Amino acid sequence: MTPTAAATSNVTQLKPQAAAPTATVVPLPAPAAKKPFFSPRAKTRMMEWGATVIPPLLTTAVLLILWEVLCSSPTSSLPAPSKVVSDTWELIANPFYDNGGNDKGLGWQLYASLKRVALGYALAAIVGIGLGALVGASTWAMRGLDPVFQVLRTIPPLAWLPLSLAAFRDGEPSAIFVIFITAIWPVIINTAVGIRNIPQDYKNVAQVLRLNPIEYFHKIMLPAAAPYIFTGLRIGIGLSWLAIVAAEMLIGGVGIGFFIWDAWNSSRISDIILALIYVGAVGFVLDRIVALIAVAVTRGTANA
Amino acid sequence: MSKAFLTIEHVDKSFTRGAMTNEVLTDISLSVNQGEFISIIGHSGCGKSTLLNIVAGLTQATKGVVFLEGKVVDEPGPERAVVFQNHSLLPWLTCYENVSLAVDKVFGRTKSKAERHDWVMHKLKLVNMEHAKDRRPSEISGGMKQRIGIARALAMQPKVLLLDEPFGALDALTRTHLQDQVMQIQAELNNTVLMITHDVDEAVLLSDRIVMMTNGPSARIGEILDVDLPRPRKRLELVSDRTYIAARAAVLKFLYERHKFVEAA
Ligand SMILES: Nc1ncnc2c1ncn2[C@@H]1O[C@H](COP(=O)(O)OP(=O)(O)O)[C@@H](O)[C@H]1O
Ligand SMILES: [Mg+2]
């Protein structure tokens, strides 16, 4: 930007410096000339990686040892980790076996649960963003709907199950409805807050450009509120996963929730523990997926 | 009705909040010719931004009318492009996309895709920002953001360009540089410009006329000063120019002698 026409016409000696502060680009460190076995950059990256990976590995190891020690006596009511692994080795090794009925591998059980969550959650996301946009954009919609939402959202997810069983007369749609009704409140509320917080500046830009309502919705409103919307979506996916396990316990059929309940009824405690680990892992992965989508969509304005 | 390009006629503005009424502007009248560069100067809080927003159509006047080419201004529009005080770029778009959002909206029907791309690139070049076209506002300096804001406004090919303290938040050296650029662009495109500033040198250097506002509440136009300096103007030569010195003195006198800023509580 130094060679501007303006700068050549009436320049003081200071001009190049005048331009400098605005154009300063932090140079990337130059690549190392000599190549040692590990380049210094690779070395620091490995150290950073180690610093983030080693602490959780250490705590997990300590917890496992503690658990092993506490549950190793033959009279212990809960199995030690070594016993869990040996008891459930069949399940770990064959996640996708299928003997018909409910007798399926844990992979299939999780898949069934995830399918229900995916459907209910997708519906909650679409309807939630729509309703949230309405409540955020219109004062009247807010006055009318906000009190209703505030009451409904305090109802525990499972309390909806009997009602939805009565309405749908079938376990499958009822479970999906429970997911939907669980996930929708944080989406609605966060979307509405995001839209209410759109800075006046952006609205002014939209007005000067005479954006029509549709253009305003997808060019200003959605991107401006995206970080808030994704906060809602992230809370929503967590709650969905919490709710599905409980709902499936009551509904039965294939699904990780009923698998746990079934294992309890036939006293397969090791199976329960293995299933819980899988549930935790899947919940964690779901949360990370939504967080990564958030970062990709908002181009870094939302927090991972 | 009037022959002038842009006229502001007897504009009053008051804000009412509950039982409180805050008279901000009283009886503002001003005629601006096509291609004229007008600065509005006044102490902070006197209502400069309010006046600019009325011309932009973002705020409605309580009384009075604004005409642009004989037509009443009653809503915002791209023919009165605004460069906002705090740049107002959309942070999720790149510099290029910020400008092309405006271009696609204004010229979506009249220009082809390739023409619109060239148009965006031309405006970015005008403010010397082609090199940063793919960066986001958070990745560039304040001066660069302001330049993208100017490029976006110019890209709408406005009849009137409205600048609200465009260089207020910048360091002195960057400001000098941008002032030169704005002068050069104005010479090239012969825009009609209304610029708010609180910088006396900036006002004298850039303007054909300087509108000096009295302090609020109920601010009015105190004085209008013609700056009779030939263009192109060169900052260094002007330092010792008599007309320049006289104009500068007149504005300073107005601001700091006759309408001294009284600190409100
Ligand atoms: N939307 C608004 N509601 C109420 N008062 C306002 C509003 N906008 C501006 N004002 C008042 O108008 C006065 C002038 O503000 P402004 O035009 O921003 O001044 P300037 O740009 O000259 O610093 C201030 O006293 C401010 O409090
Ligand atoms: Mg202002």
XYZ file of C-alpha atoms and ligand atoms in Angstrom:
597
model
C 0.000 0.000 0.000
C 3.004 2.333 0.057
C 2.934 3.197 -3.654
C -0.306 5.142 -3.500
C -0.848 7.976 -5.869
C -1.726 10.159 -2.935
C 1.544 9.396 -1.318
C 3.521 10.450 -4.347
C 1.730 13.748 -4.856
C 2.273 15.339 -1.469
C 4.621 13.322 0.540
C 6.511 14.169 3.604
C 9.522 12.141 4.529
C 7.324 10.422 7.030
C 4.914 9.048 4.457
C 6.237 5.529 4.078
C 6.180 5.194 7.823
C 2.740 6.695 7.863
C 1.599 3.865 5.716
C 3.563 1.264 7.561
C 1.465 0.717 10.676
C -1.640 -0.105 8.689
C 0.092 -2.570 6.444
C 2.205 -4.422 8.940
C 1.803 -8.132 8.479
C 3.387 -10.345 11.039
C 5.849 -12.463 9.086
C 5.715 -16.163 9.622
C 8.912 -17.562 11.103
C 11.231 -18.463 8.277
C 11.681 -22.197 7.736
C 14.860 -23.491 9.267
C 17.760 -23.594 6.857
C 19.417 -26.757 8.172
C 17.280 -29.767 8.783
C 17.974 -31.497 12.079
C 16.204 -34.776 12.759
C 13.246 -32.897 14.175
C 12.842 -29.343 12.933
C 12.484 -26.909 15.861
C 8.893 -26.286 14.853
C 7.990 -29.949 14.818
C 9.676 -30.260 18.200
C 7.640 -27.481 19.805
C 4.494 -28.855 18.231
C 5.206 -32.285 19.653
C 5.804 -30.753 23.071
C 2.508 -28.868 22.875
C 0.750 -32.033 21.808
C 2.326 -33.912 24.694
C 1.277 -31.210 27.123
C -2.363 -31.588 26.121
C -2.442 -35.361 25.855
C -0.352 -36.520 28.804
C -2.418 -35.015 31.697
C -5.736 -36.676 30.718
C -3.936 -39.990 30.103
C -2.364 -39.732 33.545
C -5.652 -39.011 35.329
C -7.373 -41.862 33.484
C -4.615 -44.250 34.495
C -4.818 -43.142 38.130
C -8.594 -43.561 38.166
C -8.407 -47.005 36.602
C -5.828 -48.151 39.145
C -7.940 -46.759 41.986
C -11.005 -48.537 40.624
C -9.091 -51.802 40.195
C -7.817 -51.626 43.776
C -11.189 -50.728 45.292
C -13.167 -53.398 43.436
C -10.627 -56.205 43.403
C -11.933 -58.028 46.502
C -14.139 -61.025 45.604
C -16.962 -59.627 47.770
C -17.086 -56.323 45.887
C -20.546 -55.537 44.451
C -19.085 -53.857 41.363
C -16.582 -55.443 38.962
C -13.031 -54.150 38.611
C -11.934 -52.897 35.184
C -10.004 -56.054 34.390
C -13.132 -58.108 35.089
C -15.266 -55.721 32.991
C -12.993 -56.275 30.029
C -12.905 -60.060 30.378
C -16.715 -60.233 30.945
C -17.575 -58.085 27.970
C -14.864 -59.158 25.580
C -17.447 -60.648 23.218
C -19.301 -57.337 23.053
C -16.126 -55.303 22.571
C -14.838 -57.577 19.833
C -18.121 -57.851 17.896
C -19.883 -54.507 17.956
C -21.999 -55.356 14.903
C -23.284 -58.883 15.472
C -26.997 -59.396 14.936
C -28.841 -62.408 16.378
C -32.256 -60.962 15.626
C -34.649 -59.233 18.033
C -32.916 -57.107 20.629
C -29.822 -59.278 20.616
C -27.580 -56.994 18.626
C -24.056 -55.648 19.031
C -23.393 -52.362 20.813
C -22.679 -50.710 17.466
C -26.257 -51.410 16.346
C -27.658 -50.328 19.699
C -25.829 -46.993 19.492
C -26.808 -46.617 15.853
C -30.494 -47.011 16.751
C -30.200 -44.402 19.492
C -28.266 -42.021 17.264
C -30.894 -42.304 14.546
C -33.614 -41.238 16.966
C -31.477 -38.391 18.249
C -30.594 -37.268 14.740
C -34.225 -37.018 13.730
C -35.510 -35.366 16.891
C -32.546 -33.031 17.095
C -32.737 -31.984 13.439
C -36.411 -31.115 13.888
C -35.614 -29.220 17.075
C -32.845 -27.275 15.321
C -35.026 -26.208 12.390
C -38.132 -25.355 14.405
C -36.064 -23.874 17.231
C -34.120 -21.505 14.993
C -37.346 -20.459 13.255
C -39.232 -19.802 16.491
C -36.175 -18.166 18.052
C -35.860 -15.832 15.080
C -39.529 -14.903 15.429
C -39.268 -14.268 19.155
C -36.011 -12.349 18.718
C -37.244 -10.165 15.890
C -40.789 -9.368 16.953
C -41.661 -7.749 20.249
C -45.210 -9.050 20.025
C -44.126 -12.617 19.383
C -41.798 -12.324 22.349
C -44.506 -11.018 24.662
C -46.857 -13.757 23.584
C -44.521 -16.723 23.416
C -41.755 -16.083 25.907
C -43.824 -16.791 29.050
C -45.119 -20.007 27.478
C -41.594 -21.112 26.601
C -40.307 -20.251 30.041
C -42.879 -22.547 31.639
C -42.642 -25.401 29.126
C -38.864 -25.567 29.187
C -38.791 -26.423 32.885
C -40.728 -29.661 32.289
C -38.318 -32.609 32.575
C -37.946 -34.469 29.252
C -39.248 -37.781 30.545
C -42.429 -36.165 31.820
C -43.413 -35.684 28.167
C -43.092 -39.385 27.404
C -46.462 -40.653 28.688
C -48.245 -37.831 26.908
C -46.474 -38.480 23.629
C -47.108 -42.231 23.943
C -50.775 -41.397 24.348
C -50.657 -39.128 21.307
C -48.554 -41.263 18.963
C -49.506 -44.736 20.293
C -46.018 -45.932 19.363
C -42.623 -45.904 21.046
C -40.539 -44.736 18.083
C -42.174 -41.359 17.355
C -42.602 -40.803 21.083
C -38.872 -41.134 21.678
C -38.173 -38.758 18.788
C -40.677 -36.297 20.191
C -39.004 -36.422 23.592
C -35.673 -35.581 21.944
C -37.313 -32.779 20.002
C -38.966 -31.216 23.030
C -35.774 -31.543 25.067
C -33.455 -29.955 22.540
C -35.686 -27.175 21.293
C -35.701 -24.813 24.305
C -32.019 -23.897 24.406
C -32.099 -23.442 20.629
C -35.094 -21.101 20.768
C -33.801 -19.084 23.697
C -30.249 -18.658 22.408
C -31.377 -17.823 18.886
C -33.727 -15.167 20.234
C -30.992 -13.637 22.374
C -28.598 -13.638 19.414
C -31.084 -11.882 17.196
C -32.013 -9.348 19.832
C -28.299 -8.552 20.208
C -27.600 -7.804 16.544
C -25.713 -4.501 16.651
C -27.510 -1.445 15.314
C -24.554 -0.976 12.935
C -25.413 -4.112 10.986
C -29.057 -3.089 10.836
C -28.017 0.302 9.500
C -25.919 -1.327 6.797
C -28.898 -3.504 5.834
C -31.149 -0.449 5.706
C -28.796 1.598 3.565
C -28.549 -1.350 1.162
C -32.336 -1.786 1.262
C -32.061 -5.523 1.915
C -35.485 -7.162 1.774
C -36.636 -9.318 4.712
C -35.419 -12.551 3.128
C -31.998 -11.115 2.313
C -31.849 -9.617 5.792
C -32.640 -13.003 7.334
C -29.894 -14.971 5.641
C -27.284 -12.281 5.021
C -27.386 -10.421 8.339
C -29.591 -12.108 10.909
C -28.370 -15.711 10.670
C -24.634 -14.969 10.467
C -24.806 -12.287 13.148
C -26.688 -14.592 15.499
C -24.760 -17.725 14.493
C -22.468 -17.824 17.542
C -25.521 -17.680 19.831
C -27.460 -20.183 17.745
C -24.603 -22.649 17.986
C -24.419 -22.209 21.741
C -28.044 -23.308 21.806
C -27.411 -26.182 19.422
C -24.540 -27.419 21.551
C -26.579 -27.390 24.731
C -29.363 -29.063 22.768
C -27.271 -31.985 21.522
C -26.028 -32.667 25.049
C -29.551 -32.682 26.451
C -30.797 -34.899 23.591
C -28.224 -37.531 24.380
C -29.105 -37.355 28.077
C -32.775 -37.778 27.289
C -32.539 -40.583 24.744
C -30.906 -43.025 27.160
C -33.639 -42.456 29.738
C -36.447 -42.535 27.176
C -35.234 -45.807 25.662
C -35.179 -47.455 29.046
C -38.926 -46.969 29.175
C -39.702 -47.596 25.534
C -37.712 -50.773 25.011
C -36.573 -52.196 21.680
C -33.152 -51.710 20.137
C -31.188 -48.815 21.601
C -28.412 -48.204 24.072
C -30.856 -47.086 26.797
C -32.834 -50.308 26.761
C -29.628 -52.304 26.468
C -28.541 -50.845 29.812
C -31.916 -51.550 31.392
C -31.947 -55.074 30.019
C -28.437 -55.703 31.331
C -29.519 -54.547 34.777
C -32.501 -56.901 34.734
C -30.242 -59.829 33.949
C -27.513 -58.604 36.344
C -24.858 -58.116 33.658
C -23.112 -55.295 35.527
C -20.016 -55.399 33.312
C -22.206 -54.846 30.249
C -23.721 -51.794 31.925
C -20.298 -50.333 32.612
C -19.151 -50.904 29.048
C -22.350 -49.312 27.705
C -21.888 -46.292 29.980
C -18.373 -45.785 28.630
C -19.738 -45.914 25.080
C -22.539 -43.489 25.957
C -20.035 -41.052 27.392
C -17.741 -41.354 24.391
C -20.569 -40.834 21.900
C -21.895 -37.842 23.862
C -18.439 -36.309 23.817
C -18.065 -36.887 20.090
C -21.504 -35.388 19.372
C -20.582 -32.267 21.317
C -17.284 -31.954 19.453
C -18.995 -32.388 16.093
C -21.450 -29.562 16.777
C -18.601 -27.411 18.083
C -16.524 -28.041 14.963
C -19.462 -27.276 12.692
C -19.914 -24.051 14.658
C -16.311 -23.039 14.073
C -16.540 -23.895 10.378
C -19.832 -22.100 9.828
C -19.135 -18.991 11.879
C -15.567 -18.906 10.589
C -14.071 -18.757 14.017
C -16.430 -16.293 15.708
C -17.909 -19.049 17.894
C -15.891 -20.854 20.546
C -14.842 -24.421 19.957
C -38.471 23.754 -5.483
C -34.815 24.537 -4.924
C -32.062 24.344 -7.469
C -29.499 22.847 -5.143
C -28.588 19.174 -5.360
C -29.131 18.382 -1.714
C -31.141 20.653 0.574
C -31.847 20.393 4.244
C -34.816 22.622 5.097
C -35.651 23.757 8.602
C -34.884 20.444 10.212
C -35.616 20.031 13.918
C -34.922 16.884 15.838
C -35.847 15.980 19.372
C -35.731 12.658 21.124
C -38.548 11.867 23.517
C -38.102 9.320 26.221
C -41.148 9.117 28.460
C -41.883 12.612 29.679
C -38.368 13.839 28.852
C -37.833 15.625 25.561
C -34.296 16.235 24.405
C -34.069 18.971 21.786
C -31.014 18.077 19.739
C -31.211 20.050 16.487
C -33.078 23.290 15.824
C -33.828 24.814 12.461
C -31.012 23.354 10.399
C -31.023 24.562 6.799
C -28.305 23.897 4.265
C -27.995 23.684 0.486
C -25.274 21.558 -1.042
C -24.276 21.663 -4.695
C -23.372 18.660 -6.787
C -19.725 17.772 -6.313
C -19.326 19.895 -3.234
C -17.349 18.685 -0.208
C -18.965 19.874 3.012
C -17.595 19.331 6.500
C -19.746 19.571 9.566
C -17.776 20.441 12.642
C -18.917 20.872 16.207
C -18.255 19.713 19.713
C -19.006 16.172 20.665
C -22.666 15.502 21.444
C -24.016 18.519 19.572
C -25.955 16.377 17.133
C -23.686 15.920 14.118
C -24.341 12.208 13.794
C -28.045 12.829 14.261
C -28.010 15.286 11.357
C -26.092 12.883 9.150
C -28.495 10.070 10.005
C -31.421 12.281 9.036
C -29.825 12.882 5.635
C -29.141 9.151 5.380
C -32.781 8.458 6.189
C -31.859 6.284 9.159
C -33.452 8.801 11.537
C -36.630 10.758 10.891
C -36.569 14.511 11.467
C -39.131 15.802 13.952
C -39.795 18.776 11.698
C -38.470 19.881 8.325
C -37.495 18.021 5.173
C -34.418 16.841 3.320
C -34.509 16.919 -0.484
C -32.126 15.117 -2.809
C -32.525 16.186 -6.418
C -35.943 17.545 -5.561
C -37.151 14.308 -3.999
C -37.999 13.998 -0.321
C -35.667 11.754 1.665
C -37.765 9.528 3.896
C -35.893 6.234 4.029
C -32.313 4.996 3.796
C -30.957 3.986 0.432
C -27.738 3.268 -1.426
C -27.821 6.614 -3.245
C -26.896 8.111 0.128
C -24.110 5.768 1.181
C -22.809 6.094 4.720
C -19.334 5.424 6.064
C -20.102 4.826 9.700
C -18.094 6.122 12.619
C -17.094 2.604 13.653
C -16.660 1.143 10.160
C -19.583 -1.329 10.551
C -18.085 -4.032 8.399
C -19.739 -7.426 8.703
C -17.166 -9.558 10.546
C -18.189 -12.864 8.967
C -17.460 -11.601 5.450
C -14.095 -10.964 3.852
C -13.208 -7.479 2.682
C -14.157 -8.469 -0.854
C -17.482 -9.921 0.282
C -18.296 -6.837 2.335
C -17.995 -4.704 -0.782
C -19.636 -7.225 -3.099
C -22.659 -7.506 -0.793
C -23.352 -3.866 -1.614
C -22.497 -4.222 -5.302
C -24.674 -7.308 -5.782
C -27.584 -5.574 -4.137
C -27.266 -2.263 -5.987
C -26.188 -3.536 -9.413
C -27.576 -7.083 -9.304
C -29.987 -6.309 -12.137
C -27.930 -3.929 -14.243
C -24.461 -5.466 -14.282
C -23.271 -8.944 -15.193
C -21.404 -11.088 -12.709
C -18.055 -10.316 -14.314
C -18.815 -6.599 -14.401
C -19.729 -6.660 -10.723
C -16.482 -8.423 -9.878
C -14.496 -5.809 -11.793
C -16.463 -3.101 -10.054
C -15.629 -4.488 -6.606
C -11.959 -4.869 -7.504
C -11.859 -1.347 -8.882
C -13.236 0.112 -5.645
C -10.795 -1.946 -3.589
C -7.992 -0.642 -5.772
C -9.231 2.903 -5.301
C -8.581 2.615 -1.571
C -5.441 0.499 -2.101
C -6.862 -2.592 -0.487
C -6.820 -5.195 -3.269
C -4.075 -7.051 -1.457
C -6.320 -7.690 1.564
C -9.460 -8.658 -0.309
C -9.633 -12.142 1.199
C -8.969 -11.104 4.755
C -11.626 -10.630 7.380
C -12.202 -7.364 9.227
C -10.727 -8.841 12.410
C -7.468 -9.462 10.572
C -6.829 -5.913 9.372
C -6.003 -2.628 11.101
C -8.448 0.137 11.941
C -7.297 2.283 9.055
C -7.760 -0.586 6.625
C -11.258 -1.245 7.954
C -12.150 2.371 7.402
C -10.836 2.128 3.844
C -12.968 -0.936 3.169
C -15.911 1.017 4.589
C -15.146 3.800 2.121
C -14.793 1.295 -0.728
C -18.143 -0.222 0.166
C -19.797 3.189 0.182
C -18.178 4.218 -3.116
C -19.188 0.904 -4.669
C -22.857 1.874 -4.307
C -22.123 4.792 -6.652
C -23.950 7.128 -4.301
C -25.255 10.546 -5.217
C -24.130 11.721 -1.811
C -21.402 10.205 0.299
C -21.988 10.593 4.031
C -18.944 10.213 6.256
C -19.371 10.134 10.039
C -16.010 10.972 11.600
C -14.382 8.484 9.261
C -10.897 8.962 10.652
C -11.812 9.757 14.252
C -10.483 6.554 15.776
C -7.219 6.454 13.827
C -3.729 7.543 14.725
C -2.552 10.833 13.253
C -0.286 9.371 10.577
C -2.841 6.911 9.238
C -5.403 9.684 9.276
C -3.156 11.937 7.178
C -2.743 9.194 4.667
C -6.459 8.482 4.398
C -7.298 12.163 4.091
C -5.021 12.370 1.075
C -6.675 9.322 -0.390
C -10.164 10.700 0.107
C -9.126 13.984 -1.531
C -7.736 12.125 -4.480
C -10.823 9.920 -4.875
C -13.050 12.958 -4.662
C -11.035 14.703 -7.359
C -11.389 11.642 -9.528
C -15.083 10.905 -9.033
C -16.393 14.366 -8.148
C -18.639 13.007 -5.412
C -20.891 15.136 -3.300
C -19.656 14.587 0.214
C -20.993 15.421 3.654
C -18.349 14.686 6.267
C -18.543 15.002 10.011
C -15.337 15.766 11.809
C -14.034 17.330 14.968
C -10.612 17.927 13.478
C -10.084 21.513 12.361
C -7.194 20.792 9.983
C -9.076 17.967 8.369
C -12.084 20.205 7.801
C -10.059 23.008 6.214
C -7.929 20.709 4.108
C -10.775 18.700 2.596
C -13.783 20.979 2.391
C -15.237 23.504 0.039
C -17.388 24.734 2.896
C -17.284 24.150 6.612
C -20.541 24.081 8.537
C -19.939 24.977 12.170
C -22.521 23.870 14.675
C -23.256 25.487 18.007
C -23.310 23.400 21.155
C -26.346 21.372 22.043
C -28.968 21.102 23.267
C -30.905 22.712 20.435
C -27.819 22.976 18.279
C -28.050 25.068 15.135
C -25.732 26.044 12.335
C -23.632 28.827 13.794
C -21.612 29.801 10.776
C -20.684 28.531 7.334
C -17.166 29.175 6.121
C -16.110 29.063 2.482
C -12.677 27.558 2.025
C -11.462 29.232 -1.105
C -8.400 27.154 -1.809
C -7.569 25.787 -5.247
C -7.417 22.022 -5.788
C -5.491 19.804 -5.792
C -4.504 20.860 -2.318
C -1.147 19.934 -0.920
C -0.891 19.609 2.802
C 2.641 20.919 3.120
C 2.216 23.924 0.895
C -0.947 24.891 2.718
C 0.791 25.124 6.064
C 2.001 28.575 5.188
C -0.893 29.579 2.935
C -2.717 32.712 4.083
C -6.205 31.584 3.172
C -5.597 28.288 4.912
C -4.304 29.933 8.043
C -7.205 32.357 8.092
C -9.780 29.601 7.619
C -8.175 27.513 10.305
C -8.151 30.455 12.678
C -11.803 31.196 11.954
C -12.901 27.664 12.772
C -10.747 27.516 15.885
C -12.143 30.812 17.028
C -15.684 29.616 16.512
C -15.122 26.368 18.357
C -12.943 27.458 21.226
C -13.869 31.079 21.803
C -17.481 31.639 20.940
C -18.817 28.147 21.450
C -16.539 26.808 24.058
C -17.371 23.246 24.994
C -19.037 23.285 28.367
C -18.475 20.025 30.150
C -21.930 18.730 30.960
C -21.742 17.816 34.647
N -31.497 7.413 19.549
C -31.350 8.413 20.438
N -32.203 8.523 21.474
C -32.056 9.533 22.365
N -31.118 10.488 22.307
C -30.242 10.433 21.292
C -30.310 9.393 20.302
N -29.310 9.607 19.407
C -28.654 10.691 19.818
N -29.217 11.211 20.946
C -28.775 12.412 21.653
O -28.559 13.407 20.698
C -27.426 14.182 21.055
C -26.503 14.284 19.869
O -25.927 13.039 19.589
P -24.989 12.834 18.329
O -25.748 13.243 17.122
O -24.507 11.437 18.380
O -23.811 13.843 18.603
P -22.405 13.990 17.859
O -22.371 13.043 16.722
O -22.328 15.406 17.454
O -21.353 13.704 18.882
C -26.794 13.542 22.262
O -27.124 14.325 23.391
C -27.454 12.199 22.349
O -27.643 11.853 23.688
Mg -21.151 11.293 16.370
